């Protein structure tokens, strides 16, 4: 450790303990900086949350763990090993899918097994199309991994430059000017397979009919491994929090930040809702950018990011966390019950600003192990998360109780047509609406993925780690490189890198820390007067 006192070291405030904030705090603390995380909720995780239902802890946010290499690299930077902190099991079945015509299909973790299954399901030409699609998605991922995902400040010209002149043809092959749906159509004729692979756009909170073609890389990411986390996804947040604490980071819960304090045009601290002022050399905001340009963190922080209109928001969701008994349809860990008219579903949500008349339903059966013959809890309730996409207009067009009840009825009827019945008393069901998400994540209007991916330039328009205000940095799923657990983690890595680079360039000394060491620094930060 540096021999200077703790009070002489550079101090960093992180607002929010979501995935991006946790990674930022861990990596900055591991470099020896003094870090305090202010989180208004009672615990870390952000959208990575659990809901307690009748004594059952149910994952009610992200439910899949992918791109484990991102976390391997982050933990390595902090002097830790992922396998020492998480128990991970690779899923055999990525997802089970059901259509109104009664057909079902399992997307297997093994590419050839999936191709063989597609051949039986939809014919040999579709199987060939799938293998060609897999090859193309791998190429897209390779083109974008270092030049976009791991690049903290990508641009279209920079992407082409990084690809090199010989790579321009390959760059064109990622289909940046083509919608994901059109890309899918070029590989599959079967409308069911088009729905299956087009659904990847919703992972970014977007419509497959408007999202850009490069989102096809999500198919490759899943093929590279979907992992089940022992104890639930919340363990990922708990792990990062504990590692950050072990390296000296301080977490303050129930601490609502009311304002980002500015001095001479630069962020120099925060004012809590209690009135307490806390100074810092850098401030990292892990929240929806809408809170910034909406003035929710003070008038001076409004210019930190470019605003977007409500119609540019990503999808929200209506979810039910259930502890109940199931019978009939054989659920896998992840099961999707598709709507009969996919295009109309997104028209309802994005044009009519209403819950879809015919929704696609995602069911996560959390007591099943994602094997082909997976079973739920024998003789007891199993933990379920049901999700349908919803409009993110909670601040303008909030859903009524009647609309929610009608959607619940349609969901129940659709599942029954597939042969699935869920028995659960009201006390064993907990509903989360777009209004609830809007309250949990101020400035979002209920949007769960920031700005929607609409058009070829959308991915380059997301806010970056460095905001327009000196000393104020951004992280989270609404920030580059985008939504999802590993992407938000990457954004945290980008933010940490930016903070360290900027503070190091102006520091009179360079603080270091022994990886894994626990700091004895004071729990209090210097106060502004």
Short mmCIF file of C-alpha atoms in Angstrom, two decimals:
data_model
loop_
_atom_site.label_atom_id
_atom_site.label_comp_id
_atom_site.label_asym_id
_atom_site.label_seq_id
_atom_site.Cartn_x
_atom_site.Cartn_y
_atom_site.Cartn_z
CA UNK A 1 0.00 0.00 0.00
CA UNK A 2 1.09 3.60 -0.52
CA UNK A 3 2.53 5.12 2.66
CA UNK A 4 0.37 8.22 2.40
CA UNK A 5 -2.60 8.42 4.72
CA UNK A 6 -6.04 7.34 3.55
CA UNK A 7 -7.27 10.95 3.61
CA UNK A 8 -4.61 11.85 1.02
CA UNK A 9 -5.77 9.23 -1.46
CA UNK A 10 -8.13 9.99 -4.33
CA UNK A 11 -11.78 9.41 -3.46
CA UNK A 12 -14.47 8.08 -5.76
CA UNK A 13 -18.23 8.01 -5.17
CA UNK A 14 -20.35 5.44 -7.00
CA UNK A 15 -24.08 6.19 -7.13
CA UNK A 16 -25.95 2.89 -7.37
CA UNK A 17 -24.97 -0.71 -6.66
CA UNK A 18 -26.24 -2.34 -9.83
CA UNK A 19 -23.99 -4.53 -11.94
CA UNK A 20 -22.06 -1.66 -13.49
CA UNK A 21 -21.61 0.14 -10.18
CA UNK A 22 -20.41 -3.02 -8.44
CA UNK A 23 -17.78 -3.74 -11.08
CA UNK A 24 -16.63 -0.13 -11.08
CA UNK A 25 -16.32 -0.11 -7.29
CA UNK A 26 -14.42 -3.40 -7.26
CA UNK A 27 -11.88 -2.43 -9.92
CA UNK A 28 -11.26 1.07 -8.56
CA UNK A 29 -10.93 -0.19 -4.99
CA UNK A 30 -8.50 -2.87 -6.18
CA UNK A 31 -6.31 -0.06 -7.52
CA UNK A 32 -6.11 1.52 -4.09
CA UNK A 33 -8.61 4.36 -4.46
CA UNK A 34 -11.01 5.18 -1.68
CA UNK A 35 -14.49 4.16 -2.84
CA UNK A 36 -17.91 4.73 -1.33
CA UNK A 37 -21.05 3.33 -2.95
CA UNK A 38 -24.36 5.02 -2.19
CA UNK A 39 -27.40 2.86 -2.91
CA UNK A 40 -30.95 3.95 -2.11
CA UNK A 41 -32.23 0.35 -1.91
CA UNK A 42 -31.58 -2.00 0.98
CA UNK A 43 -29.13 -4.17 -0.93
CA UNK A 44 -27.00 -4.39 -4.04
CA UNK A 45 -28.01 -5.82 -7.40
CA UNK A 46 -30.18 -3.20 -9.10
CA UNK A 47 -32.21 -5.03 -11.74
CA UNK A 48 -30.49 -8.23 -10.60
CA UNK A 49 -33.08 -8.71 -7.90
CA UNK A 50 -34.88 -11.40 -5.96
CA UNK A 51 -38.49 -11.24 -4.79
CA UNK A 52 -39.55 -13.10 -1.65
CA UNK A 53 -42.82 -14.94 -2.17
CA UNK A 54 -44.19 -17.03 0.68
CA UNK A 55 -40.67 -17.72 1.91
CA UNK A 56 -39.26 -18.48 -1.55
CA UNK A 57 -36.50 -16.31 -3.03
CA UNK A 58 -37.29 -15.93 -6.73
CA UNK A 59 -34.95 -14.40 -9.31
CA UNK A 60 -37.12 -11.66 -10.82
CA UNK A 61 -34.68 -9.84 -13.04
CA UNK A 62 -32.03 -11.30 -15.36
CA UNK A 63 -32.14 -15.10 -15.22
CA UNK A 64 -29.18 -16.19 -17.38
CA UNK A 65 -25.43 -15.93 -16.91
CA UNK A 66 -23.49 -15.70 -20.17
CA UNK A 67 -20.09 -14.45 -21.36
CA UNK A 68 -18.40 -15.78 -18.25
CA UNK A 69 -15.07 -14.75 -19.74
CA UNK A 70 -16.05 -11.14 -19.01
CA UNK A 71 -16.23 -11.95 -15.30
CA UNK A 72 -13.10 -14.09 -15.44
CA UNK A 73 -11.21 -11.05 -16.72
CA UNK A 74 -12.77 -8.62 -14.23
CA UNK A 75 -12.01 -10.82 -11.24
CA UNK A 76 -8.48 -11.44 -12.50
CA UNK A 77 -7.90 -7.67 -12.52
CA UNK A 78 -8.96 -7.65 -8.88
CA UNK A 79 -6.74 -10.60 -7.99
CA UNK A 80 -9.58 -13.13 -7.67
CA UNK A 81 -10.83 -16.24 -9.45
CA UNK A 82 -14.46 -16.67 -10.50
CA UNK A 83 -14.58 -20.39 -9.71
CA UNK A 84 -13.60 -19.65 -6.10
CA UNK A 85 -16.71 -17.51 -5.63
CA UNK A 86 -19.52 -18.88 -7.81
CA UNK A 87 -20.81 -22.39 -8.44
CA UNK A 88 -21.71 -22.50 -12.13
CA UNK A 89 -23.33 -25.30 -14.13
CA UNK A 90 -23.52 -25.16 -17.89
CA UNK A 91 -27.06 -25.55 -19.24
CA UNK A 92 -27.77 -28.46 -21.57
CA UNK A 93 -30.94 -26.90 -23.00
CA UNK A 94 -30.71 -23.17 -23.70
CA UNK A 95 -34.48 -22.80 -23.93
CA UNK A 96 -37.65 -24.72 -24.77
CA UNK A 97 -40.09 -23.09 -27.19
CA UNK A 98 -43.81 -23.59 -27.74
CA UNK A 99 -46.12 -22.33 -30.50
CA UNK A 100 -49.87 -22.07 -30.85
CA UNK A 101 -49.95 -24.99 -33.31
CA UNK A 102 -48.78 -27.26 -30.47
CA UNK A 103 -45.23 -27.70 -31.77
CA UNK A 104 -42.27 -27.46 -29.38
CA UNK A 105 -38.55 -27.16 -29.93
CA UNK A 106 -35.50 -27.27 -27.65
CA UNK A 107 -32.51 -25.10 -28.51
CA UNK A 108 -29.57 -27.23 -27.42
CA UNK A 109 -26.22 -26.05 -26.10
CA UNK A 110 -24.59 -28.37 -28.64
CA UNK A 111 -24.68 -26.78 -32.09
CA UNK A 112 -24.80 -30.02 -34.06
CA UNK A 113 -27.48 -31.45 -31.80
CA UNK A 114 -29.57 -28.34 -32.48
CA UNK A 115 -28.99 -28.63 -36.23
CA UNK A 116 -30.10 -32.26 -36.16
CA UNK A 117 -33.18 -31.31 -34.14
CA UNK A 118 -34.03 -28.50 -36.58
CA UNK A 119 -33.78 -30.99 -39.41
CA UNK A 120 -36.45 -33.14 -37.75
CA UNK A 121 -38.49 -30.11 -36.74
CA UNK A 122 -38.49 -28.07 -39.96
CA UNK A 123 -36.52 -29.94 -42.61
CA UNK A 124 -32.92 -30.30 -43.83
CA UNK A 125 -32.77 -26.89 -45.55
CA UNK A 126 -33.59 -25.18 -42.28
CA UNK A 127 -30.84 -27.19 -40.58
CA UNK A 128 -28.37 -25.94 -43.20
CA UNK A 129 -29.64 -22.42 -42.65
CA UNK A 130 -29.03 -22.77 -38.92
CA UNK A 131 -25.41 -23.90 -39.37
CA UNK A 132 -24.80 -21.00 -41.78
CA UNK A 133 -26.42 -18.63 -39.28
CA UNK A 134 -24.13 -19.93 -36.51
CA UNK A 135 -21.09 -19.35 -38.68
CA UNK A 136 -22.18 -15.80 -39.45
CA UNK A 137 -22.97 -14.95 -35.81
CA UNK A 138 -19.51 -16.15 -34.81
CA UNK A 139 -18.00 -13.86 -37.45
CA UNK A 140 -20.08 -10.94 -36.20
CA UNK A 141 -18.99 -11.54 -32.62
CA UNK A 142 -15.33 -11.74 -33.65
CA UNK A 143 -15.70 -8.49 -35.60
CA UNK A 144 -17.31 -6.62 -32.71
CA UNK A 145 -15.75 -8.12 -29.57
CA UNK A 146 -12.57 -6.03 -29.35
CA UNK A 147 -13.54 -3.23 -31.72
CA UNK A 148 -16.93 -2.49 -30.12
CA UNK A 149 -17.79 -4.39 -26.93
CA UNK A 150 -14.40 -3.99 -25.26
CA UNK A 151 -13.75 -0.59 -26.82
CA UNK A 152 -14.83 2.16 -24.45
CA UNK A 153 -15.38 4.73 -27.24
CA UNK A 154 -16.34 2.96 -30.49
CA UNK A 155 -17.40 4.78 -33.65
CA UNK A 156 -18.48 3.59 -37.10
CA UNK A 157 -15.24 4.88 -38.66
CA UNK A 158 -13.17 3.44 -35.86
CA UNK A 159 -14.88 0.10 -36.26
CA UNK A 160 -13.96 0.03 -39.95
CA UNK A 161 -10.41 1.19 -39.17
CA UNK A 162 -9.96 -1.54 -36.57
CA UNK A 163 -11.24 -4.10 -39.05
CA UNK A 164 -8.54 -3.03 -41.53
CA UNK A 165 -8.98 -2.65 -45.26
CA UNK A 166 -9.06 -6.41 -45.70
CA UNK A 167 -11.80 -6.56 -43.11
CA UNK A 168 -14.25 -4.18 -44.77
CA UNK A 169 -16.03 -7.02 -46.50
CA UNK A 170 -16.32 -8.79 -43.18
CA UNK A 171 -17.57 -5.57 -41.63
CA UNK A 172 -20.33 -5.36 -44.23
CA UNK A 173 -21.28 -8.94 -43.42
CA UNK A 174 -22.47 -7.92 -39.93
CA UNK A 175 -25.46 -6.28 -41.66
CA UNK A 176 -25.41 -2.94 -39.81
CA UNK A 177 -27.99 -1.39 -42.14
CA UNK A 178 -30.39 -4.35 -42.12
CA UNK A 179 -32.93 -5.13 -39.42
CA UNK A 180 -32.44 -8.24 -37.38
CA UNK A 181 -35.73 -9.62 -38.74
CA UNK A 182 -34.52 -9.29 -42.33
CA UNK A 183 -31.29 -11.02 -41.41
CA UNK A 184 -33.21 -13.88 -39.81
CA UNK A 185 -35.43 -14.16 -42.89
CA UNK A 186 -32.36 -14.72 -45.06
CA UNK A 187 -31.48 -17.86 -43.10
CA UNK A 188 -34.85 -19.35 -42.16
CA UNK A 189 -38.10 -19.87 -44.01
CA UNK A 190 -39.99 -21.50 -41.16
CA UNK A 191 -41.93 -18.73 -39.32
CA UNK A 192 -41.39 -20.48 -36.00
CA UNK A 193 -37.61 -20.35 -36.34
CA UNK A 194 -37.82 -16.71 -37.38
CA UNK A 195 -39.65 -15.99 -34.14
CA UNK A 196 -37.19 -18.02 -32.12
CA UNK A 197 -34.07 -16.23 -33.36
CA UNK A 198 -35.75 -12.86 -33.83
CA UNK A 199 -36.56 -12.86 -30.13
CA UNK A 200 -32.93 -12.02 -29.38
CA UNK A 201 -33.79 -8.37 -30.02
CA UNK A 202 -35.85 -8.37 -26.84
CA UNK A 203 -32.69 -9.15 -24.87
CA UNK A 204 -31.87 -5.51 -25.61
CA UNK A 205 -35.42 -4.35 -25.05
CA UNK A 206 -36.10 -3.82 -28.73
CA UNK A 207 -38.29 -5.05 -31.56
CA UNK A 208 -36.71 -7.49 -34.02
CA UNK A 209 -38.43 -5.51 -36.79
CA UNK A 210 -36.46 -2.36 -35.89
CA UNK A 211 -33.29 -3.62 -34.18
CA UNK A 212 -30.09 -3.72 -36.28
CA UNK A 213 -28.69 -6.92 -37.72
CA UNK A 214 -25.52 -7.11 -35.58
CA UNK A 215 -27.68 -8.16 -32.62
CA UNK A 216 -27.49 -11.61 -34.18
CA UNK A 217 -24.26 -11.97 -32.15
CA UNK A 218 -26.44 -12.79 -29.11
CA UNK A 219 -27.05 -16.20 -30.68
CA UNK A 220 -23.32 -16.85 -30.64
CA UNK A 221 -23.00 -15.65 -27.07
CA UNK A 222 -25.62 -18.15 -25.92
CA UNK A 223 -24.07 -20.93 -27.99
CA UNK A 224 -20.79 -20.23 -26.21
CA UNK A 225 -22.42 -21.05 -22.87
CA UNK A 226 -25.42 -20.33 -20.68
CA UNK A 227 -24.66 -20.97 -17.03
CA UNK A 228 -26.87 -21.62 -14.03
CA UNK A 229 -25.72 -19.91 -10.82
CA UNK A 230 -26.12 -21.94 -7.64
CA UNK A 231 -28.20 -19.85 -5.22
CA UNK A 232 -29.62 -17.63 -7.95
CA UNK A 233 -28.38 -14.70 -9.98
CA UNK A 234 -28.27 -12.49 -6.89
CA UNK A 235 -25.11 -14.39 -5.96
CA UNK A 236 -23.31 -12.54 -8.76
CA UNK A 237 -24.09 -9.19 -7.12
CA UNK A 238 -23.26 -10.52 -3.65
CA UNK A 239 -19.91 -11.80 -4.91
CA UNK A 240 -18.90 -8.49 -6.48
CA UNK A 241 -20.00 -6.55 -3.41
CA UNK A 242 -17.98 -8.74 -1.05
CA UNK A 243 -14.88 -8.62 -3.24
CA UNK A 244 -15.15 -4.83 -3.37
CA UNK A 245 -15.53 -4.66 0.42
CA UNK A 246 -12.50 -6.92 0.82
CA UNK A 247 -10.54 -4.33 -1.11
CA UNK A 248 -11.78 -1.48 1.06
CA UNK A 249 -14.91 -0.20 -0.70
CA UNK A 250 -17.61 1.15 1.61
CA UNK A 251 -21.29 0.49 0.87
CA UNK A 252 -23.99 2.76 2.27
CA UNK A 253 -27.54 1.44 1.80
CA UNK A 254 -30.76 3.41 2.15
CA UNK A 255 -28.70 6.38 0.95
CA UNK A 256 -30.60 8.36 -1.67
CA UNK A 257 -28.46 10.79 -3.66
CA UNK A 258 -30.44 13.96 -4.33
CA UNK A 259 -27.86 15.95 -6.27
CA UNK A 260 -24.51 15.67 -8.00
CA UNK A 261 -22.52 18.62 -6.70
CA UNK A 262 -20.56 20.68 -9.21
CA UNK A 263 -17.65 23.09 -8.72
CA UNK A 264 -16.39 25.14 -11.64
CA UNK A 265 -18.24 22.88 -14.06
CA UNK A 266 -16.86 19.61 -12.70
CA UNK A 267 -18.45 16.98 -10.48
CA UNK A 268 -16.93 17.20 -7.02
CA UNK A 269 -19.31 15.20 -4.83
CA UNK A 270 -22.91 14.49 -3.98
CA UNK A 271 -25.62 15.75 -1.69
CA UNK A 272 -27.73 13.06 -0.07
CA UNK A 273 -31.47 13.40 0.47
CA UNK A 274 -30.65 13.88 4.16
CA UNK A 275 -28.81 17.08 3.24
CA UNK A 276 -25.36 15.65 3.88
CA UNK A 277 -22.68 16.77 1.43
CA UNK A 278 -19.92 14.31 0.52
CA UNK A 279 -16.95 15.35 -1.59
CA UNK A 280 -14.96 13.25 -4.01
CA UNK A 281 -12.46 13.48 -6.83
CA UNK A 282 -14.77 11.59 -9.18
CA UNK A 283 -18.43 10.55 -9.26
CA UNK A 284 -19.72 7.48 -11.10
CA UNK A 285 -23.44 7.30 -11.83
CA UNK A 286 -24.94 3.80 -12.12
CA UNK A 287 -28.54 4.55 -13.00
CA UNK A 288 -30.82 5.35 -15.90
CA UNK A 289 -29.50 8.37 -17.84
CA UNK A 290 -33.08 9.67 -17.88
CA UNK A 291 -32.59 10.64 -14.24
CA UNK A 292 -29.73 12.91 -15.29
CA UNK A 293 -31.27 14.70 -18.27
CA UNK A 294 -34.58 14.78 -16.38
CA UNK A 295 -33.00 16.90 -13.62
CA UNK A 296 -33.49 14.29 -10.89
CA UNK A 297 -29.88 14.73 -9.71
CA UNK A 298 -29.78 18.48 -9.89
CA UNK A 299 -29.99 21.10 -12.61
CA UNK A 300 -26.25 21.16 -13.14
CA UNK A 301 -26.10 17.49 -14.11
CA UNK A 302 -28.73 17.81 -16.86
CA UNK A 303 -26.11 18.31 -19.57
CA UNK A 304 -24.20 15.14 -18.70
CA UNK A 305 -25.86 13.10 -21.47
CA UNK A 306 -27.93 13.76 -24.57
CA UNK A 307 -31.64 13.20 -23.86
CA UNK A 308 -33.96 10.83 -25.69
CA UNK A 309 -37.71 10.92 -26.09
CA UNK A 310 -40.12 8.45 -24.44
CA UNK A 311 -40.82 6.81 -27.80
CA UNK A 312 -37.10 5.94 -28.02
CA UNK A 313 -37.17 3.97 -24.77
CA UNK A 314 -36.61 0.25 -24.71
CA UNK A 315 -39.22 -2.24 -23.57
CA UNK A 316 -40.54 -2.59 -20.05
CA UNK A 317 -42.12 -5.75 -18.63
CA UNK A 318 -45.01 -7.10 -16.63
CA UNK A 319 -43.83 -9.95 -14.42
CA UNK A 320 -45.24 -12.42 -11.94
CA UNK A 321 -43.02 -14.06 -9.34
CA UNK A 322 -44.83 -17.24 -8.28
CA UNK A 323 -44.37 -20.07 -5.83
CA UNK A 324 -46.77 -22.68 -7.19
CA UNK A 325 -47.38 -26.15 -8.50
CA UNK A 326 -47.33 -26.92 -12.20
CA UNK A 327 -48.88 -29.68 -14.21
CA UNK A 328 -49.20 -30.58 -17.86
CA UNK A 329 -46.60 -28.96 -20.14
CA UNK A 330 -43.03 -30.09 -19.39
CA UNK A 331 -41.16 -26.90 -18.58
CA UNK A 332 -37.42 -26.55 -19.01
CA UNK A 333 -35.42 -24.03 -16.96
CA UNK A 334 -36.21 -21.45 -19.65
CA UNK A 335 -39.40 -21.82 -21.70
CA UNK A 336 -40.91 -19.42 -24.24
CA UNK A 337 -44.55 -19.54 -25.32
CA UNK A 338 -44.74 -17.54 -28.54
CA UNK A 339 -47.59 -15.31 -29.65
CA UNK A 340 -49.49 -16.10 -32.82
CA UNK A 341 -48.60 -12.78 -34.50
CA UNK A 342 -45.18 -11.47 -33.52
CA UNK A 343 -45.37 -8.24 -35.51
CA UNK A 344 -48.73 -7.30 -33.97
CA UNK A 345 -47.28 -7.89 -30.52
CA UNK A 346 -44.67 -5.18 -31.03
CA UNK A 347 -47.16 -2.87 -32.74
CA UNK A 348 -49.33 -3.07 -29.62
CA UNK A 349 -46.41 -2.25 -27.34
CA UNK A 350 -44.48 0.34 -29.33
CA UNK A 351 -47.22 2.02 -31.38
CA UNK A 352 -50.36 1.60 -29.29
CA UNK A 353 -48.52 1.84 -25.96
CA UNK A 354 -50.53 -1.01 -24.51
CA UNK A 355 -49.99 -4.53 -23.31
CA UNK A 356 -50.04 -6.95 -26.25
CA UNK A 357 -53.35 -8.58 -27.04
CA UNK A 358 -51.45 -11.78 -27.82
CA UNK A 359 -48.26 -11.75 -25.73
CA UNK A 360 -45.20 -13.94 -25.93
CA UNK A 361 -44.63 -15.38 -22.44
CA UNK A 362 -41.28 -16.23 -20.91
CA UNK A 363 -41.29 -18.68 -17.99
CA UNK A 364 -38.21 -19.30 -15.85
CA UNK A 365 -38.66 -22.46 -13.75
CA UNK A 366 -35.89 -21.93 -11.23
CA UNK A 367 -35.96 -25.37 -9.62
CA UNK A 368 -35.21 -27.08 -12.93
CA UNK A 369 -31.69 -27.68 -14.14
CA UNK A 370 -32.12 -27.00 -17.88
CA UNK A 371 -31.61 -30.63 -18.85
CA UNK A 372 -33.88 -32.21 -21.44
CA UNK A 373 -35.83 -34.14 -18.81
CA UNK A 374 -35.68 -31.51 -16.07
CA UNK A 375 -38.15 -31.81 -13.20
CA UNK A 376 -39.40 -29.27 -10.67
CA UNK A 377 -39.53 -29.73 -6.93
CA UNK A 378 -41.05 -33.08 -6.08
CA UNK A 379 -44.26 -32.72 -4.12
CA UNK A 380 -43.97 -29.00 -3.48
CA UNK A 381 -44.09 -25.49 -4.90
CA UNK A 382 -41.56 -24.50 -7.50
CA UNK A 383 -40.27 -21.02 -8.10
CA UNK A 384 -41.44 -19.40 -11.33
CA UNK A 385 -40.94 -16.07 -13.05
CA UNK A 386 -43.43 -15.18 -15.79
CA UNK A 387 -42.68 -12.20 -18.03
CA UNK A 388 -44.40 -10.44 -20.91
CA UNK A 389 -43.02 -7.40 -22.71
CA UNK A 390 -44.74 -4.10 -21.97
CA UNK A 391 -44.55 -0.43 -22.99
CA UNK A 392 -42.21 1.83 -21.04
CA UNK A 393 -44.58 4.76 -20.65
CA UNK A 394 -45.34 4.48 -16.93
CA UNK A 395 -44.82 8.23 -16.47
CA UNK A 396 -47.22 9.10 -19.32
CA UNK A 397 -49.62 6.19 -19.87
CA UNK A 398 -49.57 4.02 -16.73
CA UNK A 399 -51.25 0.64 -16.97
CA UNK A 400 -54.60 0.34 -15.21
CA UNK A 401 -55.55 -2.50 -12.89
CA UNK A 402 -58.09 -3.61 -15.48
CA UNK A 403 -55.39 -3.85 -18.18
CA UNK A 404 -53.13 -5.86 -15.91
CA UNK A 405 -55.94 -8.20 -14.92
CA UNK A 406 -56.88 -8.69 -18.59
CA UNK A 407 -53.29 -9.51 -19.49
CA UNK A 408 -53.09 -12.00 -16.63
CA UNK A 409 -56.20 -13.72 -17.97
CA UNK A 410 -54.76 -13.90 -21.48
CA UNK A 411 -51.49 -15.31 -20.15
CA UNK A 412 -53.33 -17.97 -18.18
CA UNK A 413 -55.41 -18.91 -21.22
CA UNK A 414 -52.36 -19.09 -23.49
CA UNK A 415 -50.47 -21.33 -21.08
CA UNK A 416 -53.53 -23.53 -20.70
CA UNK A 417 -53.74 -23.97 -24.47
CA UNK A 418 -50.16 -25.21 -24.34
CA UNK A 419 -51.16 -27.62 -21.60
CA UNK A 420 -49.54 -25.76 -18.68
CA UNK A 421 -51.53 -25.08 -15.52
CA UNK A 422 -50.06 -23.21 -12.56
CA UNK A 423 -51.74 -23.51 -9.18
CA UNK A 424 -50.84 -20.76 -6.72
CA UNK A 425 -52.81 -18.79 -4.16
CA UNK A 426 -52.74 -15.01 -4.35
CA UNK A 427 -50.30 -14.80 -1.44
CA UNK A 428 -47.90 -16.89 -3.51
CA UNK A 429 -47.91 -14.44 -6.43
CA UNK A 430 -46.15 -11.09 -6.66
CA UNK A 431 -46.67 -8.83 -9.66
CA UNK A 432 -44.24 -6.16 -10.87
CA UNK A 433 -45.56 -3.58 -13.32
CA UNK A 434 -43.86 -0.94 -15.48
CA UNK A 435 -44.93 1.57 -12.83
CA UNK A 436 -43.01 -0.42 -10.24
CA UNK A 437 -39.92 -0.49 -12.44
CA UNK A 438 -40.24 3.26 -12.97
CA UNK A 439 -40.22 3.78 -9.19
CA UNK A 440 -37.28 1.45 -8.70
CA UNK A 441 -35.26 3.05 -11.52
CA UNK A 442 -36.03 6.80 -11.61
CA UNK A 443 -35.99 8.49 -14.98
CA UNK A 444 -36.59 5.28 -16.90
CA UNK A 445 -40.37 5.47 -17.31
CA UNK A 446 -40.19 1.72 -16.68
CA UNK A 447 -37.71 0.99 -19.50
CA UNK A 448 -35.40 -1.83 -18.50
CA UNK A 449 -32.69 -1.46 -21.15
CA UNK A 450 -32.14 2.26 -21.60
CA UNK A 451 -32.57 3.54 -25.13
CA UNK A 452 -34.01 1.06 -27.64
CA UNK A 453 -31.76 -0.32 -30.37
CA UNK A 454 -33.51 1.22 -33.38
CA UNK A 455 -31.53 1.64 -36.59
CA UNK A 456 -27.88 1.08 -37.46
CA UNK A 457 -26.52 4.00 -35.42
CA UNK A 458 -28.32 3.14 -32.19
CA UNK A 459 -25.43 1.19 -30.70
CA UNK A 460 -23.11 4.16 -31.19
CA UNK A 461 -25.55 6.60 -29.59
CA UNK A 462 -25.52 5.07 -26.13
CA UNK A 463 -23.81 7.21 -23.49
CA UNK A 464 -20.15 6.33 -22.85
CA UNK A 465 -18.21 6.01 -19.62
CA UNK A 466 -17.08 9.64 -19.73
CA UNK A 467 -20.04 12.01 -19.56
CA UNK A 468 -20.07 15.55 -20.90
CA UNK A 469 -19.20 16.80 -17.41
CA UNK A 470 -15.65 16.52 -16.10
CA UNK A 471 -15.38 14.18 -13.16
CA UNK A 472 -18.75 12.51 -13.83
CA UNK A 473 -18.73 8.99 -15.25
CA UNK A 474 -21.50 6.61 -16.31
CA UNK A 475 -22.05 2.88 -16.05
CA UNK A 476 -24.93 0.41 -16.30
CA UNK A 477 -27.07 -1.38 -18.86
CA UNK A 478 -28.21 1.88 -20.47
CA UNK A 479 -24.58 2.81 -21.17
CA UNK A 480 -22.21 1.40 -23.80
CA UNK A 481 -21.91 -1.46 -24.67
CA UNK A 482 -25.56 -2.08 -23.72
CA UNK A 483 -27.98 -4.06 -21.58
CA UNK A 484 -27.58 -7.50 -20.06
CA UNK A 485 -25.51 -8.70 -17.12
CA UNK A 486 -22.17 -9.14 -18.94
CA UNK A 487 -22.61 -5.92 -20.94
CA UNK A 488 -23.36 -3.91 -17.81
CA UNK A 489 -20.27 -5.50 -16.24
CA UNK A 490 -18.21 -4.40 -19.25
CA UNK A 491 -19.57 -0.88 -18.83
CA UNK A 492 -18.33 -0.97 -15.24
CA UNK A 493 -14.90 -1.96 -16.49
CA UNK A 494 -14.94 0.93 -18.98
CA UNK A 495 -15.94 3.38 -16.24
CA UNK A 496 -13.24 2.14 -13.87
CA UNK A 497 -10.63 2.47 -16.61
CA UNK A 498 -11.72 6.02 -17.41
CA UNK A 499 -11.69 7.09 -13.75
CA UNK A 500 -8.26 5.61 -13.09
CA UNK A 501 -6.79 7.10 -16.27
CA UNK A 502 -8.14 10.57 -15.50
CA UNK A 503 -7.23 10.58 -11.82
CA UNK A 504 -3.81 9.11 -12.45
CA UNK A 505 -3.03 11.83 -14.97
CA UNK A 506 -3.67 14.51 -12.35
CA UNK A 507 -2.48 12.66 -9.24
CA UNK A 508 0.66 13.60 -7.36
CA UNK A 509 1.11 9.95 -6.46
CA UNK A 510 -0.08 6.59 -7.68
CA UNK A 511 -1.95 4.51 -5.08
CA UNK A 512 -1.82 0.72 -5.33
CA UNK A 513 -3.35 -2.09 -3.32
CA UNK A 514 -2.52 -5.70 -2.73
CA UNK A 515 -5.21 -7.75 -4.51
CA UNK A 516 -7.53 -9.32 -1.98
CA UNK A 517 -6.30 -7.12 0.85
CA UNK A 518 -8.71 -5.46 3.28
CA UNK A 519 -8.29 -1.76 3.96
CA UNK A 520 -8.55 -0.34 7.45
CA UNK A 521 -9.40 3.10 6.16
CA UNK A 522 -12.01 5.15 7.96
CA UNK A 523 -15.61 4.45 7.01
CA UNK A 524 -16.27 8.16 6.63
CA UNK A 525 -15.33 10.35 3.70
CA UNK A 526 -14.33 13.97 4.01
CA UNK A 527 -17.33 16.28 4.21
CA UNK A 528 -17.86 19.44 2.22
CA UNK A 529 -18.43 22.60 4.23
#
